[in-house]
Amino acid sequence: MSIRDIKARARRDLHNGMKVAASFYETPAAVPRPVSVRVHTKFNQQEGDLKGTNLNFAEKEAEKPKLLFFREEVAMPPRNGLVIISLTEGYRLGQADPPDGLSIKVHVTVMKPEEIAAMPNLVLPEDL
C-alpha cells in the first residue's frame, strides 16, 4: 500500500466520521438529492495588534465557511446551488476550489433561517 493509498483511506475515514446529511439543490428551484458534506466554519478573531508587533494589523480576521464534498457524490458543485442541513442551517454555494483528490471544497454563504423556511421546494435531509 502506497502513501497515497494510506492518505486517501485516512481522508475517507475522516469524512465518514465527520460528515452530516444534507439536501443538495443544484439550483434553488431543483429537486433536492441526498448528499453528505463536512462543514468547516472555523472563525479566527484577533483583538488589537498581534502580540509583539506594532504594525496595526486588522482587529478582526474571519474565515468564510466552506463545505467539503466527496467527488463521488458531487463531481463539481455548481455556483448558487444550495445545501440544507436543517431548518436553521443552510448554505448557498460560491466558488469551488480545484478538486483535491477525493474531495472538493466550496466557499459558501450562510443562509438565514427565514430564507430556508421560505423555500417552496424545501425537503430536509431526513425526508429524502
PDB file of C-alpha atoms in Angstrom:
ATOM      1  CA  MET A   1       0.000   0.000   0.000  1.00  0.00           C
ATOM      2  CA  SER A   2       1.496   3.334  -1.076  1.00  0.00           C
ATOM      3  CA  ILE A   3       1.480   6.532   0.971  1.00  0.00           C
ATOM      4  CA  ARG A   4      -1.079   7.922  -1.478  1.00  0.00           C
ATOM      5  CA  ASP A   5      -3.405   4.988  -0.743  1.00  0.00           C
ATOM      6  CA  ILE A   6      -2.944   5.458   3.006  1.00  0.00           C
ATOM      7  CA  LYS A   7      -3.725   9.181   2.706  1.00  0.00           C
ATOM      8  CA  ALA A   8      -6.854   8.512   0.610  1.00  0.00           C
ATOM      9  CA  ARG A   9      -8.082   5.943   3.130  1.00  0.00           C
ATOM     10  CA  ALA A  10      -7.448   8.333   6.037  1.00  0.00           C
ATOM     11  CA  ARG A  11      -9.324  11.139   4.254  1.00  0.00           C
ATOM     12  CA  ARG A  12     -12.257   8.813   3.565  1.00  0.00           C
ATOM     13  CA  ASP A  13     -12.313   7.717   7.230  1.00  0.00           C
ATOM     14  CA  LEU A  14     -12.216  11.366   8.368  1.00  0.00           C
ATOM     15  CA  HIS A  15     -15.052  12.290   6.009  1.00  0.00           C
ATOM     16  CA  ASN A  16     -17.147   9.323   7.140  1.00  0.00           C
ATOM     17  CA  GLY A  17     -16.612  10.277  10.772  1.00  0.00           C
ATOM     18  CA  MET A  18     -17.417  13.978  10.409  1.00  0.00           C
ATOM     19  CA  LYS A  19     -19.975  14.102   7.606  1.00  0.00           C
ATOM     20  CA  VAL A  20     -23.508  15.361   8.043  1.00  0.00           C
ATOM     21  CA  ALA A  21     -26.534  14.507   5.930  1.00  0.00           C
ATOM     22  CA  ALA A  22     -27.755  17.311   3.683  1.00  0.00           C
ATOM     23  CA  SER A  23     -30.222  18.115   0.920  1.00  0.00           C
ATOM     24  CA  PHE A  24     -28.364  19.286  -2.197  1.00  0.00           C
ATOM     25  CA  TYR A  25     -30.084  21.584  -4.718  1.00  0.00           C
ATOM     26  CA  GLU A  26     -28.145  22.162  -7.957  1.00  0.00           C
ATOM     27  CA  THR A  27     -30.261  25.291  -8.428  1.00  0.00           C
ATOM     28  CA  PRO A  28     -32.674  26.884  -5.948  1.00  0.00           C
ATOM     29  CA  ALA A  29     -35.615  25.507  -7.996  1.00  0.00           C
ATOM     30  CA  ALA A  30     -34.198  21.989  -8.454  1.00  0.00           C
ATOM     31  CA  VAL A  31     -35.432  18.796  -6.859  1.00  0.00           C
ATOM     32  CA  PRO A  32     -33.038  18.036  -3.985  1.00  0.00           C
ATOM     33  CA  ARG A  33     -30.989  14.899  -3.602  1.00  0.00           C
ATOM     34  CA  PRO A  34     -29.234  13.500  -0.542  1.00  0.00           C
ATOM     35  CA  VAL A  35     -25.517  14.116  -0.041  1.00  0.00           C
ATOM     36  CA  SER A  36     -23.094  14.104   2.852  1.00  0.00           C
ATOM     37  CA  VAL A  37     -20.851  17.104   3.490  1.00  0.00           C
ATOM     38  CA  ARG A  38     -18.302  18.264   6.017  1.00  0.00           C
ATOM     39  CA  VAL A  39     -18.896  21.765   7.325  1.00  0.00           C
ATOM     40  CA  HIS A  40     -15.875  23.976   8.014  1.00  0.00           C
ATOM     41  CA  THR A  41     -16.948  27.044   9.997  1.00  0.00           C
ATOM     42  CA  LYS A  42     -13.691  27.982  11.701  1.00  0.00           C
ATOM     43  CA  PHE A  43     -13.679  31.578  12.890  1.00  0.00           C
ATOM     44  CA  ASN A  44     -10.497  33.364  13.909  1.00  0.00           C
ATOM     45  CA  GLN A  45     -10.811  36.513  15.908  1.00  0.00           C
ATOM     46  CA  GLN A  46      -7.880  38.702  16.784  1.00  0.00           C
ATOM     47  CA  GLU A  47      -8.363  41.639  19.090  1.00  0.00           C
ATOM     48  CA  GLY A  48      -5.973  44.541  18.614  1.00  0.00           C
ATOM     49  CA  ASP A  49      -2.427  44.171  17.337  1.00  0.00           C
ATOM     50  CA  LEU A  50      -0.713  40.833  17.102  1.00  0.00           C
ATOM     51  CA  LYS A  51       1.460  40.112  20.111  1.00  0.00           C
ATOM     52  CA  GLY A  52       4.946  41.516  19.804  1.00  0.00           C
ATOM     53  CA  THR A  53       4.123  43.904  16.952  1.00  0.00           C
ATOM     54  CA  ASN A  54       3.021  47.462  16.498  1.00  0.00           C
ATOM     55  CA  LEU A  55       2.044  47.067  12.859  1.00  0.00           C
ATOM     56  CA  ASN A  56      -1.647  47.878  13.362  1.00  0.00           C
ATOM     57  CA  PHE A  57      -2.996  44.708  11.785  1.00  0.00           C
ATOM     58  CA  ALA A  58      -6.734  44.466  11.275  1.00  0.00           C
ATOM     59  CA  GLU A  59      -8.530  43.937  14.549  1.00  0.00           C
ATOM     60  CA  LYS A  60     -10.675  41.057  13.336  1.00  0.00           C
ATOM     61  CA  GLU A  61      -9.965  38.305  10.905  1.00  0.00           C
ATOM     62  CA  ALA A  62     -12.675  35.885   9.840  1.00  0.00           C
ATOM     63  CA  GLU A  63     -12.557  32.828   7.650  1.00  0.00           C
ATOM     64  CA  LYS A  64     -15.585  32.243   5.462  1.00  0.00           C
ATOM     65  CA  PRO A  65     -17.350  28.934   5.936  1.00  0.00           C
ATOM     66  CA  LYS A  66     -16.687  26.107   3.494  1.00  0.00           C
ATOM     67  CA  LEU A  67     -18.281  22.778   2.649  1.00  0.00           C
ATOM     68  CA  LEU A  68     -16.313  19.714   1.667  1.00  0.00           C
ATOM     69  CA  PHE A  69     -17.961  17.316  -0.802  1.00  0.00           C
ATOM     70  CA  PHE A  70     -16.706  13.928  -1.870  1.00  0.00           C
ATOM     71  CA  ARG A  71     -16.423  13.983  -5.658  1.00  0.00           C
ATOM     72  CA  GLU A  72     -18.120  10.590  -5.984  1.00  0.00           C
ATOM     73  CA  GLU A  73     -21.312  12.264  -4.691  1.00  0.00           C
ATOM     74  CA  VAL A  74     -20.972  15.688  -6.351  1.00  0.00           C
ATOM     75  CA  ALA A  75     -18.334  15.967  -9.077  1.00  0.00           C
ATOM     76  CA  MET A  76     -18.440  19.781  -9.387  1.00  0.00           C
ATOM     77  CA  PRO A  77     -20.834  21.684  -7.110  1.00  0.00           C
ATOM     78  CA  PRO A  78     -22.489  24.493  -9.098  1.00  0.00           C
ATOM     79  CA  ARG A  79     -22.251  28.110  -8.039  1.00  0.00           C
ATOM     80  CA  ASN A  80     -25.522  29.297  -6.419  1.00  0.00           C
ATOM     81  CA  GLY A  81     -26.551  25.747  -5.557  1.00  0.00           C
ATOM     82  CA  LEU A  82     -27.955  25.178  -2.070  1.00  0.00           C
ATOM     83  CA  VAL A  83     -27.131  22.778   0.736  1.00  0.00           C
ATOM     84  CA  ILE A  84     -29.713  22.447   3.504  1.00  0.00           C
ATOM     85  CA  ILE A  85     -28.789  20.605   6.690  1.00  0.00           C
ATOM     86  CA  SER A  86     -31.702  21.647   8.914  1.00  0.00           C
ATOM     87  CA  LEU A  87     -34.352  24.349   9.271  1.00  0.00           C
ATOM     88  CA  THR A  88     -31.701  26.538  10.892  1.00  0.00           C
ATOM     89  CA  GLU A  89     -28.603  25.597   8.874  1.00  0.00           C
ATOM     90  CA  GLY A  90     -28.227  26.084   5.144  1.00  0.00           C
ATOM     91  CA  TYR A  91     -25.583  27.338   2.713  1.00  0.00           C
ATOM     92  CA  ARG A  92     -25.508  28.979  -0.722  1.00  0.00           C
ATOM     93  CA  LEU A  93     -22.615  27.663  -2.807  1.00  0.00           C
ATOM     94  CA  GLY A  94     -19.982  30.006  -4.151  1.00  0.00           C
ATOM     95  CA  GLN A  95     -16.542  29.491  -5.684  1.00  0.00           C
ATOM     96  CA  ALA A  96     -15.211  25.923  -5.681  1.00  0.00           C
ATOM     97  CA  ASP A  97     -11.519  25.256  -5.154  1.00  0.00           C
ATOM     98  CA  PRO A  98      -9.821  22.900  -7.621  1.00  0.00           C
ATOM     99  CA  PRO A  99     -10.545  19.238  -6.839  1.00  0.00           C
ATOM    100  CA  ASP A 100      -8.162  17.726  -4.289  1.00  0.00           C
ATOM    101  CA  GLY A 101      -8.063  14.010  -4.895  1.00  0.00           C
ATOM    102  CA  LEU A 102     -11.254  12.552  -3.445  1.00  0.00           C
ATOM    103  CA  SER A 103     -12.861  15.827  -2.421  1.00  0.00           C
ATOM    104  CA  ILE A 104     -13.721  19.333  -3.490  1.00  0.00           C
ATOM    105  CA  LYS A 105     -14.002  22.359  -1.191  1.00  0.00           C
ATOM    106  CA  VAL A 106     -16.603  25.053  -1.853  1.00  0.00           C
ATOM    107  CA  HIS A 107     -16.756  28.522  -0.307  1.00  0.00           C
ATOM    108  CA  VAL A 108     -20.281  29.203   0.920  1.00  0.00           C
ATOM    109  CA  THR A 109     -22.548  31.894   2.324  1.00  0.00           C
ATOM    110  CA  VAL A 110     -24.664  31.093   5.360  1.00  0.00           C
ATOM    111  CA  MET A 111     -28.416  31.242   4.701  1.00  0.00           C
ATOM    112  CA  LYS A 112     -30.740  32.827   7.241  1.00  0.00           C
ATOM    113  CA  PRO A 113     -33.370  30.516   8.767  1.00  0.00           C
ATOM    114  CA  GLU A 114     -36.067  32.728   7.182  1.00  0.00           C
ATOM    115  CA  GLU A 115     -34.567  32.065   3.722  1.00  0.00           C
ATOM    116  CA  ILE A 116     -34.605  28.326   4.342  1.00  0.00           C
ATOM    117  CA  ALA A 117     -38.184  28.315   5.642  1.00  0.00           C
ATOM    118  CA  ALA A 118     -39.348  30.364   2.627  1.00  0.00           C
ATOM    119  CA  MET A 119     -38.080  27.808   0.080  1.00  0.00           C
ATOM    120  CA  PRO A 120     -41.118  26.464  -1.830  1.00  0.00           C
ATOM    121  CA  ASN A 121     -39.452  23.113  -2.539  1.00  0.00           C
ATOM    122  CA  LEU A 122     -37.804  22.612   0.872  1.00  0.00           C
ATOM    123  CA  VAL A 123     -37.025  18.990   1.696  1.00  0.00           C
ATOM    124  CA  LEU A 124     -34.926  18.278   4.782  1.00  0.00           C
ATOM    125  CA  PRO A 125     -32.251  15.545   4.651  1.00  0.00           C
ATOM    126  CA  GLU A 126     -34.199  13.202   6.932  1.00  0.00           C
ATOM    127  CA  ASP A 127     -37.107  13.295   4.439  1.00  0.00           C
ATOM    128  CA  LEU A 128     -35.043  12.235   1.408  1.00  0.00           C
TER     129      LEU A 128
END
